Tab-separated table of C-alpha atoms and ligand atoms in Angstrom:
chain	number	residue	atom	x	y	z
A	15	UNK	CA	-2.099	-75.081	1.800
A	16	UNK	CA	-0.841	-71.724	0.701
A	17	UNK	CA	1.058	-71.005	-2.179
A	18	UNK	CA	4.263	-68.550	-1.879
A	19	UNK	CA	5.159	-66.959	-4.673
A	20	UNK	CA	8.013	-65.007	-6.071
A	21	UNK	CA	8.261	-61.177	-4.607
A	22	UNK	CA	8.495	-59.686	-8.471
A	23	UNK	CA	10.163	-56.562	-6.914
A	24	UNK	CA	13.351	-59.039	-5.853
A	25	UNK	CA	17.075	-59.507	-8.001
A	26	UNK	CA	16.566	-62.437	-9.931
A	27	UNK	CA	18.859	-64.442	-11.988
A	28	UNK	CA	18.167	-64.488	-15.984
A	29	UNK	CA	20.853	-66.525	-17.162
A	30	UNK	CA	24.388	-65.157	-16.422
A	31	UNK	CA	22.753	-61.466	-15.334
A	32	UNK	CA	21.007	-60.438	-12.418
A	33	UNK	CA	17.706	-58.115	-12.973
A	34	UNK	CA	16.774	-56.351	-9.487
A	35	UNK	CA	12.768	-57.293	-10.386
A	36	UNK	CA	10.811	-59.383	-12.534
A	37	UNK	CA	8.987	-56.592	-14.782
A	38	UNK	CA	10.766	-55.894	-18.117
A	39	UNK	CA	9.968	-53.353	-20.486
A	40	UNK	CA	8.625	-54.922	-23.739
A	41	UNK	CA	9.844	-53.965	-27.200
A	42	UNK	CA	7.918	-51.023	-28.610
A	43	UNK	CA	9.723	-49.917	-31.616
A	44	UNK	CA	10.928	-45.929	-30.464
A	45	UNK	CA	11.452	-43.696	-33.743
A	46	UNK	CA	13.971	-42.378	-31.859
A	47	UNK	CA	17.534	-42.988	-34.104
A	48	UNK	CA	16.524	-41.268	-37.459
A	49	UNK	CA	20.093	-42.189	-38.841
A	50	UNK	CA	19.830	-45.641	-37.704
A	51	UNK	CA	22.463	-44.473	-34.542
A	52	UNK	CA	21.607	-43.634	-30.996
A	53	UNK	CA	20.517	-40.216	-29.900
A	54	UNK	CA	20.266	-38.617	-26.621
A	55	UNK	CA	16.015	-38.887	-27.420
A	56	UNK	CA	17.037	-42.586	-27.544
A	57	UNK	CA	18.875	-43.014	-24.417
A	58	UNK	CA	15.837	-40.795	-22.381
A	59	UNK	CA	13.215	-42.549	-23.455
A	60	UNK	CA	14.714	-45.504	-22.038
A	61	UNK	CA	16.151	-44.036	-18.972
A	62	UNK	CA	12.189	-43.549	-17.832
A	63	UNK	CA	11.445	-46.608	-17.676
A	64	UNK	CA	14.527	-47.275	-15.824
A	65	UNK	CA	14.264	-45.028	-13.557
A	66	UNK	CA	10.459	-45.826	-13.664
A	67	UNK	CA	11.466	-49.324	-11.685
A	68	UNK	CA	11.514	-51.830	-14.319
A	69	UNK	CA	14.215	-54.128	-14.204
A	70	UNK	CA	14.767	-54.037	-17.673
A	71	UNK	CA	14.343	-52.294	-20.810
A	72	UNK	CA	14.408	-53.797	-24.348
A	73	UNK	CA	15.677	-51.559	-27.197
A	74	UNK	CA	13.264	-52.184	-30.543
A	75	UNK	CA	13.982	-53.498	-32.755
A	76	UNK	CA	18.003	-54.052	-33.879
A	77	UNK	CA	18.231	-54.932	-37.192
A	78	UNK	CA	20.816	-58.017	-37.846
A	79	UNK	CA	21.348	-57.025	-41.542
A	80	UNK	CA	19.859	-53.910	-43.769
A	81	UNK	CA	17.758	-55.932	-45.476
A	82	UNK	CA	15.915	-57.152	-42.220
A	83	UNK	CA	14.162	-53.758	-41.677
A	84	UNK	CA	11.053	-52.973	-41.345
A	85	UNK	CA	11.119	-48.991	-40.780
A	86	UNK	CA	13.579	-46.516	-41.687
A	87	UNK	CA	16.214	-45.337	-38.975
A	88	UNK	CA	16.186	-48.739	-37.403
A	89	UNK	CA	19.463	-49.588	-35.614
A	90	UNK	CA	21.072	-51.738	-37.678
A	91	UNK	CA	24.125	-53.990	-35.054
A	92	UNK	CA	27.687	-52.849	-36.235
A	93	UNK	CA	30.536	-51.568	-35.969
A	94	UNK	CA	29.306	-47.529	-37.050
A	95	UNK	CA	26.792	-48.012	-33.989
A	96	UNK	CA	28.726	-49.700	-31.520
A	97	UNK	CA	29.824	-46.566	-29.768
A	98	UNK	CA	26.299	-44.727	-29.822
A	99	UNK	CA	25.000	-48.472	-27.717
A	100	UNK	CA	27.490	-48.501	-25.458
A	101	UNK	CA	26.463	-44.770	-24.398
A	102	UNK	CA	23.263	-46.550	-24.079
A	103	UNK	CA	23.842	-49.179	-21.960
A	104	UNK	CA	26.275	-47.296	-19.506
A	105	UNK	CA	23.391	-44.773	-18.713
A	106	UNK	CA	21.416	-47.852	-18.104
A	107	UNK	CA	23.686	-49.148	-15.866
A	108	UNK	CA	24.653	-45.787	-14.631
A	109	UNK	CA	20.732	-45.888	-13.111
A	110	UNK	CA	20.842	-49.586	-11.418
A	111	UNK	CA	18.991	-51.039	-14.757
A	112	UNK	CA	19.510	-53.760	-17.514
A	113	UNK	CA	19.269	-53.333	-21.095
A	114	UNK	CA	18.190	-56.106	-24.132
A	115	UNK	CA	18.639	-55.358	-26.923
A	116	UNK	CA	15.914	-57.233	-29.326
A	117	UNK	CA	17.590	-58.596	-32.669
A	118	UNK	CA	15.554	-59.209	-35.799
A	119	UNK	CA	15.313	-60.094	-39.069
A	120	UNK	CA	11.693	-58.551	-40.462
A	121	UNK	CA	11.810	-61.179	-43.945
A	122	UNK	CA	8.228	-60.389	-44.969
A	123	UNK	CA	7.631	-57.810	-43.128
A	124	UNK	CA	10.416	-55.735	-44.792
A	125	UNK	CA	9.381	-53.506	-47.447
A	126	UNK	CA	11.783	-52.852	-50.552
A	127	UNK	CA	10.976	-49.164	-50.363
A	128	UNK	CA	13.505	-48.990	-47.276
A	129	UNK	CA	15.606	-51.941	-48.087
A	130	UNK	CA	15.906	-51.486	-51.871
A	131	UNK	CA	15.616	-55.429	-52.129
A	132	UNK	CA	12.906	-57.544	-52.906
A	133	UNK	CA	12.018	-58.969	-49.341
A	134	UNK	CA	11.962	-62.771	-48.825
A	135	UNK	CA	10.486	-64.975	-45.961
A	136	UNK	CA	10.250	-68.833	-46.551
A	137	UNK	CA	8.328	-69.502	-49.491
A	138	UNK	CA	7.124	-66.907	-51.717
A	139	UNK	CA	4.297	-64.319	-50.706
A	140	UNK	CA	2.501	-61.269	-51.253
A	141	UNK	CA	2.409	-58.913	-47.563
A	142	UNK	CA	-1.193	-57.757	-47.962
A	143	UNK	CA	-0.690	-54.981	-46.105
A	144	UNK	CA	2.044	-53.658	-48.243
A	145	UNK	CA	1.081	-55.431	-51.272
A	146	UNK	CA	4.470	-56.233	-51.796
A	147	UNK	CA	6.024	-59.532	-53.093
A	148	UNK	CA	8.492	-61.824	-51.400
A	149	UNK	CA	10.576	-64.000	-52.601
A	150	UNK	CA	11.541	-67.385	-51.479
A	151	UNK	CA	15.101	-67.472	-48.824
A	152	UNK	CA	17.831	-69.735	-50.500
A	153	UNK	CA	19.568	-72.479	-48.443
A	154	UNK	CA	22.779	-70.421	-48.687
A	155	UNK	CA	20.891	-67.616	-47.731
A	156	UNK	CA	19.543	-69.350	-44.525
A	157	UNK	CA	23.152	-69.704	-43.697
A	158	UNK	CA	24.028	-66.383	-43.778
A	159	UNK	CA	21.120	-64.810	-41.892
A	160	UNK	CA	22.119	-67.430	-38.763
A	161	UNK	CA	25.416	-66.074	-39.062
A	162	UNK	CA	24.065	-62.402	-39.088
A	163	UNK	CA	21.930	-62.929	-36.028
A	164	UNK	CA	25.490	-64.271	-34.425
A	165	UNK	CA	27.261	-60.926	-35.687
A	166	UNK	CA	24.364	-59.245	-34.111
A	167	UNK	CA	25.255	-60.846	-30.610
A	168	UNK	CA	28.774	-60.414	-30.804
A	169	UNK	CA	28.433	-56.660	-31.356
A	170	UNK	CA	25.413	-56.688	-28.283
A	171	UNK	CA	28.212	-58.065	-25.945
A	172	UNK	CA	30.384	-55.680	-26.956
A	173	UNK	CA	28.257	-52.774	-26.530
A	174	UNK	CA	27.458	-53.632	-22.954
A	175	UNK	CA	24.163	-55.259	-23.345
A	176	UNK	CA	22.677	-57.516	-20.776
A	177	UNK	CA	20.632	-59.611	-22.822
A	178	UNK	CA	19.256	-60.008	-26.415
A	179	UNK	CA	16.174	-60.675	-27.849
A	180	UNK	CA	15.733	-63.101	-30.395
A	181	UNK	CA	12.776	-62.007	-32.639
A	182	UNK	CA	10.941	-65.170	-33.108
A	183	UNK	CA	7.393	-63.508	-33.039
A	184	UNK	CA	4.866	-62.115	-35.387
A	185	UNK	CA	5.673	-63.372	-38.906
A	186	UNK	CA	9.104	-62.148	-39.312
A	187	UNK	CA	11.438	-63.874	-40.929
A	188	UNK	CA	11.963	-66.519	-37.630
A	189	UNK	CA	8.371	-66.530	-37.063
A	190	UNK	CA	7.262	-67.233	-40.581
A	191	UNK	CA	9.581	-70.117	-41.072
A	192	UNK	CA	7.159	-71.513	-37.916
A	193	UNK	CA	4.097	-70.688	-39.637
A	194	UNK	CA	2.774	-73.607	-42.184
A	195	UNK	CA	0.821	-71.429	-43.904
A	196	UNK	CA	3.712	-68.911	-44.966
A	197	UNK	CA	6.616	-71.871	-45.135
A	198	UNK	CA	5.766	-74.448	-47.671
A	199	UNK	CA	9.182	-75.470	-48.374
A	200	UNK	CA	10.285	-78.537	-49.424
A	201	UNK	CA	13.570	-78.680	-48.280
A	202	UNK	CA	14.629	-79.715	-44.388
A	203	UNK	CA	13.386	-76.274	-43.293
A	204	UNK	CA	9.451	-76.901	-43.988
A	205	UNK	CA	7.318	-79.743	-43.454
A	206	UNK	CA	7.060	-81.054	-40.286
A	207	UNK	CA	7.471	-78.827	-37.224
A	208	UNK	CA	10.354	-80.260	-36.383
A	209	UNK	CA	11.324	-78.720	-39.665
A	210	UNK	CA	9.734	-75.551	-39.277
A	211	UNK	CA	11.751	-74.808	-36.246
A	212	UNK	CA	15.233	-75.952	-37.300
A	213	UNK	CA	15.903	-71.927	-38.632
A	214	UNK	CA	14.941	-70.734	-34.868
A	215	UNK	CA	16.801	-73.380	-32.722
A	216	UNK	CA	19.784	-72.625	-35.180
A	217	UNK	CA	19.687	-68.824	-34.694
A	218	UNK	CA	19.500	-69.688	-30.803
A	219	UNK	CA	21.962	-71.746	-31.042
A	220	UNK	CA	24.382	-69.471	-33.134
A	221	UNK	CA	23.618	-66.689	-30.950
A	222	UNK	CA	25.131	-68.712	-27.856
A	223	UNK	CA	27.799	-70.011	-29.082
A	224	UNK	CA	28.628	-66.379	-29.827
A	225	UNK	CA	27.916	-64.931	-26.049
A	226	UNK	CA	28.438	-67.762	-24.444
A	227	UNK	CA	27.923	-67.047	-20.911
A	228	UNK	CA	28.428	-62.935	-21.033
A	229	UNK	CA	24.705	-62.431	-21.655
A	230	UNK	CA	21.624	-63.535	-21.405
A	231	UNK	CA	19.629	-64.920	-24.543
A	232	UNK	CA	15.724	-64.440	-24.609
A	233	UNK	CA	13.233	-65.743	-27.223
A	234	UNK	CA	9.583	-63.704	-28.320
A	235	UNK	CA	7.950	-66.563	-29.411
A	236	UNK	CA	4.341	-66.124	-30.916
A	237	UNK	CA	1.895	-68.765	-29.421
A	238	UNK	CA	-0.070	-68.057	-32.243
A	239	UNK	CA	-0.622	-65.843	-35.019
A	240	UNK	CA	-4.065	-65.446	-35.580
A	241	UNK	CA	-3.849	-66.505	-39.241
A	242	UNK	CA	-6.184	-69.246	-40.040
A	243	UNK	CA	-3.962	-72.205	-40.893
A	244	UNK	CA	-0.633	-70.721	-39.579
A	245	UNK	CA	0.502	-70.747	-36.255
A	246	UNK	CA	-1.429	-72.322	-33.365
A	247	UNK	CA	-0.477	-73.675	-29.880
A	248	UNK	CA	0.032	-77.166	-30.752
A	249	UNK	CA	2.979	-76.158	-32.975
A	250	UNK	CA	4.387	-73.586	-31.106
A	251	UNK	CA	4.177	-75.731	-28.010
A	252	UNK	CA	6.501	-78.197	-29.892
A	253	UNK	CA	8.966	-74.942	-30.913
A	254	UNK	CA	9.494	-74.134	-27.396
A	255	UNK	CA	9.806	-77.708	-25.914
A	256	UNK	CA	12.619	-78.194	-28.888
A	257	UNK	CA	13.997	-74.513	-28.157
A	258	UNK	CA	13.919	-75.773	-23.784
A	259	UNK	CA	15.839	-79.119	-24.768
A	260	UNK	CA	18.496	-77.311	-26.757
A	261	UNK	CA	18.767	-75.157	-23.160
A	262	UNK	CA	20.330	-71.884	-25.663
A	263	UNK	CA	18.047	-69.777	-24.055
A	264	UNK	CA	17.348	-68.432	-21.159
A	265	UNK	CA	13.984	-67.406	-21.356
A	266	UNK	CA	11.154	-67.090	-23.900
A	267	UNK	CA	8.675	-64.418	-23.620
A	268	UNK	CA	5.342	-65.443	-25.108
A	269	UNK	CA	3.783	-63.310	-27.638
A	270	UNK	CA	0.421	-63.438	-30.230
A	271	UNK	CA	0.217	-62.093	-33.665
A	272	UNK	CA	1.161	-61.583	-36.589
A	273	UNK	CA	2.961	-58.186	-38.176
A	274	UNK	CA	1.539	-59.035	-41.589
A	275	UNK	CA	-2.856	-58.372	-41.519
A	276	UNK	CA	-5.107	-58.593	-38.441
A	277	UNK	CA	-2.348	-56.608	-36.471
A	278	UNK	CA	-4.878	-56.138	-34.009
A	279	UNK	CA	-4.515	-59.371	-32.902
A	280	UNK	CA	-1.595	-58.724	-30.969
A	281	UNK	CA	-2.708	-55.725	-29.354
A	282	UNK	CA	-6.120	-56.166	-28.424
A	283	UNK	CA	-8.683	-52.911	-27.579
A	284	UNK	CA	-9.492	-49.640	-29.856
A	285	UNK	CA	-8.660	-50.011	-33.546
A	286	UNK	CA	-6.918	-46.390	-34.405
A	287	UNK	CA	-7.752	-46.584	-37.905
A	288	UNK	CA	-8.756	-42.947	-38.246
A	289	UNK	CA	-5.736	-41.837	-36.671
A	290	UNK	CA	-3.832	-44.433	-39.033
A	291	UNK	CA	-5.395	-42.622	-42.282
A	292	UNK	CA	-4.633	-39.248	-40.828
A	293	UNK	CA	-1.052	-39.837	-40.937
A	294	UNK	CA	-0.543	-41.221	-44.603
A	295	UNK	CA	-0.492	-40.147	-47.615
A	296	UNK	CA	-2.901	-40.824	-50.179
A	297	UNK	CA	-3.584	-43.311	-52.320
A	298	UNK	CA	-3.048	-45.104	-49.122
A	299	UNK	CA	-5.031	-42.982	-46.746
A	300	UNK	CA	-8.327	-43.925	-48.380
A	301	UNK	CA	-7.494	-47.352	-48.605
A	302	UNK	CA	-6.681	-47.445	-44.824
A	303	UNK	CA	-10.322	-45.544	-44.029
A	304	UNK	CA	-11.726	-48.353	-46.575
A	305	UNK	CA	-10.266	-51.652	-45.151
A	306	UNK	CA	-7.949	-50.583	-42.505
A	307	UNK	CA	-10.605	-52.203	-39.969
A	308	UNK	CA	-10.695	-55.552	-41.997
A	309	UNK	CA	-7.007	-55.548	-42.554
A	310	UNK	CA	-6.475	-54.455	-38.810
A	311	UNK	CA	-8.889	-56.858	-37.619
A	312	UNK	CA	-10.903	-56.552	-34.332
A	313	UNK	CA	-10.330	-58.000	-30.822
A	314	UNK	CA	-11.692	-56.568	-27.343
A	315	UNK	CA	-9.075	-55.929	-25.005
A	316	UNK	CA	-8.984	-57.915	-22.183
A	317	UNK	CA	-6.315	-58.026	-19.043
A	318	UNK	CA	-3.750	-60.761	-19.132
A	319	UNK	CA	-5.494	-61.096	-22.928
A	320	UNK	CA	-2.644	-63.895	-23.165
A	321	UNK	CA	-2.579	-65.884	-20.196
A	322	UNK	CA	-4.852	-68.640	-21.488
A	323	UNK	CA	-2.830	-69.351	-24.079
A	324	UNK	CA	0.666	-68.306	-22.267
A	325	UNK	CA	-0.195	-70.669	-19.310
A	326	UNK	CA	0.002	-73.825	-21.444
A	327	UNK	CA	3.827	-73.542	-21.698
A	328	UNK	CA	4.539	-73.614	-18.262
A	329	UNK	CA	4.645	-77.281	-17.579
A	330	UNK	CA	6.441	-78.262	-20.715
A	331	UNK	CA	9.300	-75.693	-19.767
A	332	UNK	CA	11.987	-77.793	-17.698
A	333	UNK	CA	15.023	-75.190	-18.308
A	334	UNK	CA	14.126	-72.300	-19.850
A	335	UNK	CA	12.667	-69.260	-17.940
A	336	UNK	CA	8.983	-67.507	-19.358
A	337	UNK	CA	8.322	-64.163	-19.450
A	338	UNK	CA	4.074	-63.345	-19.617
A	339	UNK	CA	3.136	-60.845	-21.713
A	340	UNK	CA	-0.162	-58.928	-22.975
A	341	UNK	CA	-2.398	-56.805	-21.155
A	342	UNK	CA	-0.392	-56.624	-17.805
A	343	UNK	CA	-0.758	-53.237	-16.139
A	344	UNK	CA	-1.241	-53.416	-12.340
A	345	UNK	CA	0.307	-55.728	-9.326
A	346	UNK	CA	-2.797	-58.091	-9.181
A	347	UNK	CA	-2.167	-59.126	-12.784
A	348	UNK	CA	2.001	-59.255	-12.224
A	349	UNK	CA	1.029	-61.631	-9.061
A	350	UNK	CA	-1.268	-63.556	-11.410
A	351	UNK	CA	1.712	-64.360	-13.659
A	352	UNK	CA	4.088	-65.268	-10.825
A	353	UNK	CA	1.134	-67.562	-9.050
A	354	UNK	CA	0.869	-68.909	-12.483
A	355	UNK	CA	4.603	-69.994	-13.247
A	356	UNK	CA	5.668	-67.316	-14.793
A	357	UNK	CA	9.378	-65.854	-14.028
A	358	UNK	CA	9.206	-62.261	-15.195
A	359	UNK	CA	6.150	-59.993	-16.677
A	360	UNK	CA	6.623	-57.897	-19.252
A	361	UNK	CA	4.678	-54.323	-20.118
A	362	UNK	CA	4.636	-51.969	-23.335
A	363	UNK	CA	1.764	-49.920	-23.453
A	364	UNK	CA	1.384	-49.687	-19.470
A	365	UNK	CA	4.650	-48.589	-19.133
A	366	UNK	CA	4.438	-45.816	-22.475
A	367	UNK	CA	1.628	-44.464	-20.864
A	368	UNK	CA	3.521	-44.287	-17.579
A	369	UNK	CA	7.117	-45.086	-17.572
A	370	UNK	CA	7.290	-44.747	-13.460
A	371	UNK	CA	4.567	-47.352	-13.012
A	372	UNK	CA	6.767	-49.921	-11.434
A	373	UNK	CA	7.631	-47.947	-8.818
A	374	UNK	CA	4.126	-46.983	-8.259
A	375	UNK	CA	2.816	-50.513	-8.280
A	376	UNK	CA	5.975	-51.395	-5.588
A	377	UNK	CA	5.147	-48.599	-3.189
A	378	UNK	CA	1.085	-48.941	-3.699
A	379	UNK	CA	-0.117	-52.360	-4.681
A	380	UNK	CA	-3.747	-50.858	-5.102
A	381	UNK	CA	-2.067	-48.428	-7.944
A	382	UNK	CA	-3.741	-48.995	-10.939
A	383	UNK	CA	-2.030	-47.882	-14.752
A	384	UNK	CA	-4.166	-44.795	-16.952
A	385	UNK	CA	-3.611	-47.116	-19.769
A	386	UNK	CA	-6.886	-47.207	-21.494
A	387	UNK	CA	-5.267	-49.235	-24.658
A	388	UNK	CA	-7.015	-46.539	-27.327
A	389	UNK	CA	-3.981	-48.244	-29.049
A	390	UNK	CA	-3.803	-44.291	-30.302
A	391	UNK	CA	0.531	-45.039	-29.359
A	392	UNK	CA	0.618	-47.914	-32.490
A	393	UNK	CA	0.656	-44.654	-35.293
A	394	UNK	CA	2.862	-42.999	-33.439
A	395	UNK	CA	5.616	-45.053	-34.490
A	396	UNK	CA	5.632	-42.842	-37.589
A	397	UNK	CA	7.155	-40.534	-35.590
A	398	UNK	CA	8.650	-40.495	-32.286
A	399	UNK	CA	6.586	-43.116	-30.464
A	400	UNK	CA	4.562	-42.200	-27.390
A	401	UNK	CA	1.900	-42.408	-25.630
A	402	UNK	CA	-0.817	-39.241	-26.639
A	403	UNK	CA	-1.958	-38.424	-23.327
A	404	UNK	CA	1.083	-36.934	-22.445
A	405	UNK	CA	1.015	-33.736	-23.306
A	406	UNK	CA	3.917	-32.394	-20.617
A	407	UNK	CA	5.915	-35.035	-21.653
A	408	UNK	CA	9.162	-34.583	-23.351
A	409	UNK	CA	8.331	-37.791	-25.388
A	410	UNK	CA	6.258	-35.385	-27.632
A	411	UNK	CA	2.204	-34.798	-27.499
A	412	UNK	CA	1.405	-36.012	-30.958
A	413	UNK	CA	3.820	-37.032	-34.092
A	414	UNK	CA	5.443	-33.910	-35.452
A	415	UNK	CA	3.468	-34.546	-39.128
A	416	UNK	CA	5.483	-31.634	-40.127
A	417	UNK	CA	8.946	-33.566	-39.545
A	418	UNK	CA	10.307	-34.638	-42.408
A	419	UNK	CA	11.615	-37.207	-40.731
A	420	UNK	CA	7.996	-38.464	-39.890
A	421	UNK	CA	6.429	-37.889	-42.778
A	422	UNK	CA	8.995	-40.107	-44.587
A	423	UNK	CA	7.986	-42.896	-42.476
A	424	UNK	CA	3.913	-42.297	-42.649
A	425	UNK	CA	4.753	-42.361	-46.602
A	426	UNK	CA	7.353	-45.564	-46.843
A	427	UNK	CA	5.649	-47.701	-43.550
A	428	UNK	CA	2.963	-49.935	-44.073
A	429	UNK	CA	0.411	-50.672	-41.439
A	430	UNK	CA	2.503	-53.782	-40.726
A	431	UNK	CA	5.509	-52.122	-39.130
A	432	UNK	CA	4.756	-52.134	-35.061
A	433	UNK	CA	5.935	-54.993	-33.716
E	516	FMN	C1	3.761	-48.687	-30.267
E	516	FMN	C2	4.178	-50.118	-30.139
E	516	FMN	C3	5.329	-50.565	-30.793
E	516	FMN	C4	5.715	-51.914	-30.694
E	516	FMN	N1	6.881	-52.331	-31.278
E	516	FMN	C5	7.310	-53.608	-31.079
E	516	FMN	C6	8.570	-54.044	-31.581
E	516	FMN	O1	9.339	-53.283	-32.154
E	516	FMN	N2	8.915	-55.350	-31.380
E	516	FMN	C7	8.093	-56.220	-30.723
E	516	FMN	O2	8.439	-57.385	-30.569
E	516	FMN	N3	6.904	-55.833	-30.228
E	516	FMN	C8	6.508	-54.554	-30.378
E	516	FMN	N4	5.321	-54.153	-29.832
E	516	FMN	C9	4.499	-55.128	-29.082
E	516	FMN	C10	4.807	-55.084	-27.575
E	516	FMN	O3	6.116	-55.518	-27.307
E	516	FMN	C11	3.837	-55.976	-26.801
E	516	FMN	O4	4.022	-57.286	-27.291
E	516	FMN	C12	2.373	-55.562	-26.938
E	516	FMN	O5	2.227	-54.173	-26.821
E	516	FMN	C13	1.505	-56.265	-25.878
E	516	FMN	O6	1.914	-55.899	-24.593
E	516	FMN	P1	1.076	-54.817	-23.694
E	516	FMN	O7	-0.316	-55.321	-23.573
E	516	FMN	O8	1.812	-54.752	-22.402
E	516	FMN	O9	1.131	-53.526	-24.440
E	516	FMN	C14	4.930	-52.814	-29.930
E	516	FMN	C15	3.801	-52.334	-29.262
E	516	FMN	C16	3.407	-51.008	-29.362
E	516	FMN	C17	2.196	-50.550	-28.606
């Protein structure tokens, strides 16, 4: 018996919006909106990938409140960049595309040197790659930060967006309250995972009642972290079943990693620590030649590096629509994913290295992506991030070190910030 499966390059539904193909651009944070507003370098970058072919591109990351960032210049959702997003998403649609825009809170993650507040995730913590301390979220606190993530909708739908993206991946403030090694709260947010996931089934559910049918809502959702003790399949399995029987999403795009040590985890391949050290300051630039391998930790790159895990969610899914991620760069791999279960793909560093690729995998299936995954793009978010092998393109051929600009993010980033 043969199988049919889904022609990626067709419209599909997602929710209330129609994408014309499966393949959506993943998050890569873009150093692009140094006063936390949209710039013309902004709406470029992601007109590429647009006109590129993808379906749809996902603008990294949004910040629901200034204290959820995790790099300077990050968009923070409001009413001073509501008209700068709506530019945005016109030129988008202008091209035939769809735009996400992915929400987040970065609770650990965040660093007090750009938010001027202690951090906080669920339970207290030290970040070891910052070295910073965070302090435990109060109840009241939790409150709030739902309603933020809801704020952050509201002003999505009114800048034109197509969908958001909930950031419920690696060890943000979401992801951490999933984690039982970072939550260890008492209270009816830790415990159990039942308890571990009411924070992310109430931001989902906040964020719907707030769009209601005008967008779609979308989920990155780490399988695991690669923490020992933290996050693992068994739990996360549970998250998404509770997440599917809620039915506030529309899809959930399945991620690994954690944003807090063994970043590597997540991307899989060449660990750029050299590249890393040359872009910071010391004392840190030693320390990162020292331990930035340890810290970074180190995993082979593989293709589809996250199917085995990804593929374990597709039966227990009776309503909400996955997205595969990780390692996807050519149509054998996208066909993999839709022979699998999946709904939609989604590609970062394929699609930095060559933003037309879609098209080029829809008019040549035998078309395979330059992406060698030296990983060399990860410090470039210090700058304007890129891929380096670009040199004629207008994304930039290395980070301008002499920007100030840049150099204020090598000196107040730590190694934690991509992703
Ligand atoms: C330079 C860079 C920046 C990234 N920034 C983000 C981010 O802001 N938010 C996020 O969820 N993931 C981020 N990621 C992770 C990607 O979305 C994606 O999960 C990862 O690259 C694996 O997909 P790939 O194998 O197709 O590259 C980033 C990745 C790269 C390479």
């Amino acid at each position: 018996m043969t199988t049919t499966i889904p022609d990626p390059f067709a419209p599909v539904t997602l929710g209330p919006v129609t994408l014309r193909n499966r393949i959506i651009k993943a998050a890569t944070s873009e150093g692009r909106s140094p006063k936390g507003l949209v710039t013309d370098d902004l709406i470029d970058f992601h007109l590429d990938f647009i006109r590129g072919g993808a379906g749809m591109t996902t603008v990294a990351y949004c910040c629901v409140s200034p204290e959820g960032a995790s790099a300077p210049g990050q968009i923070l959702m409001s009413e001073k960049s509501l008209p700068g997003l709506q530019r945005l998403t016109d030129a988008i649609h202008a091209e035939g595309g769809a735009i996400s825009a992915q929400l987040g809170h970065a609770g650990m993650v965040a660093s007090k040197k750009i938010t001027g507040v202690t951090s906080m995730g669920p339970s207290k913590f030290v970040n070891p790659s910052s070295m910073e301390y965070c302090r435990a979220i109060r109840r009241e606190e939790i409150t709030m930060v739902i309603e933020q993530f809801g704020a952050a909708a509201r002003i999505a739908v009114q800048a034109g967006f197509d969908a958001v993206e909930l950031h419920f991946g690696h060890n943000y403030l979401p992801s951490s309250f999933l984690s039982p090694l970072l939550n260890r709260r008492k209270d009816d947010y830790g415990g159990s995972i039942e308890n571990r996931s009411r924070f992310v089934r109430e931001i989902a559910q906040r964020v719907r009642e707030e769009v209601g049918d005008k967008i779609a809502v979308i989920a990155k959702i780490s399988m695991d972290d690669g923490l020992p003790g933290s996050i693992w399949l068994n739990d996360s399995i549970r998250t998404a079943q509770l997440l599917d029987e809620d039915r506030n999403l529309d899809a959930i795009e399945l991620t690994q990693g954690s944003s807090i040590i063994r970043q590597m985890y997540l991307f899989r391949g060449d660990v750029p620590v050299s590249d890393f050290a040359a872009v910071v300051k010391e004392p840190m630039k030693t320390g990162v030649r020292l331990f930035g391998k340890l810290a970074l930790g180190s995993f082979p790159y593989k293709d589809l590096y996250m199917l085995d895990a990804a593929r374990q969610f597709v039966p227990v899914m009776k309503h909400t629509k996955l997205i595969l991620l990780g390692g996807i760069t050519n149509r054998g791999h996208i066909d993999t994913g839709m022979r699998e279960g999946f709904d939609f793909v989604a590609m970062g560093r394929g699609l930095l290295r060559e933003p037309d690729l879609a098209n080029r995998i829809r008019e040549d299936s035998t078309v395979t992506s330059r992406c060698i995954h030296c990983n060399k793009c990860m410090y470039t978010v210090y700058g304007r991030t890129h891929c380096v092998m670009e040199p004629d393109d207008h994304h930039g051929a290395v980070p301008d070190r002499n920007s100030p600009y840049a150099v204020d993010r090598a000196r107040l980033l730590p190694l934690s910030s991509v992703g």
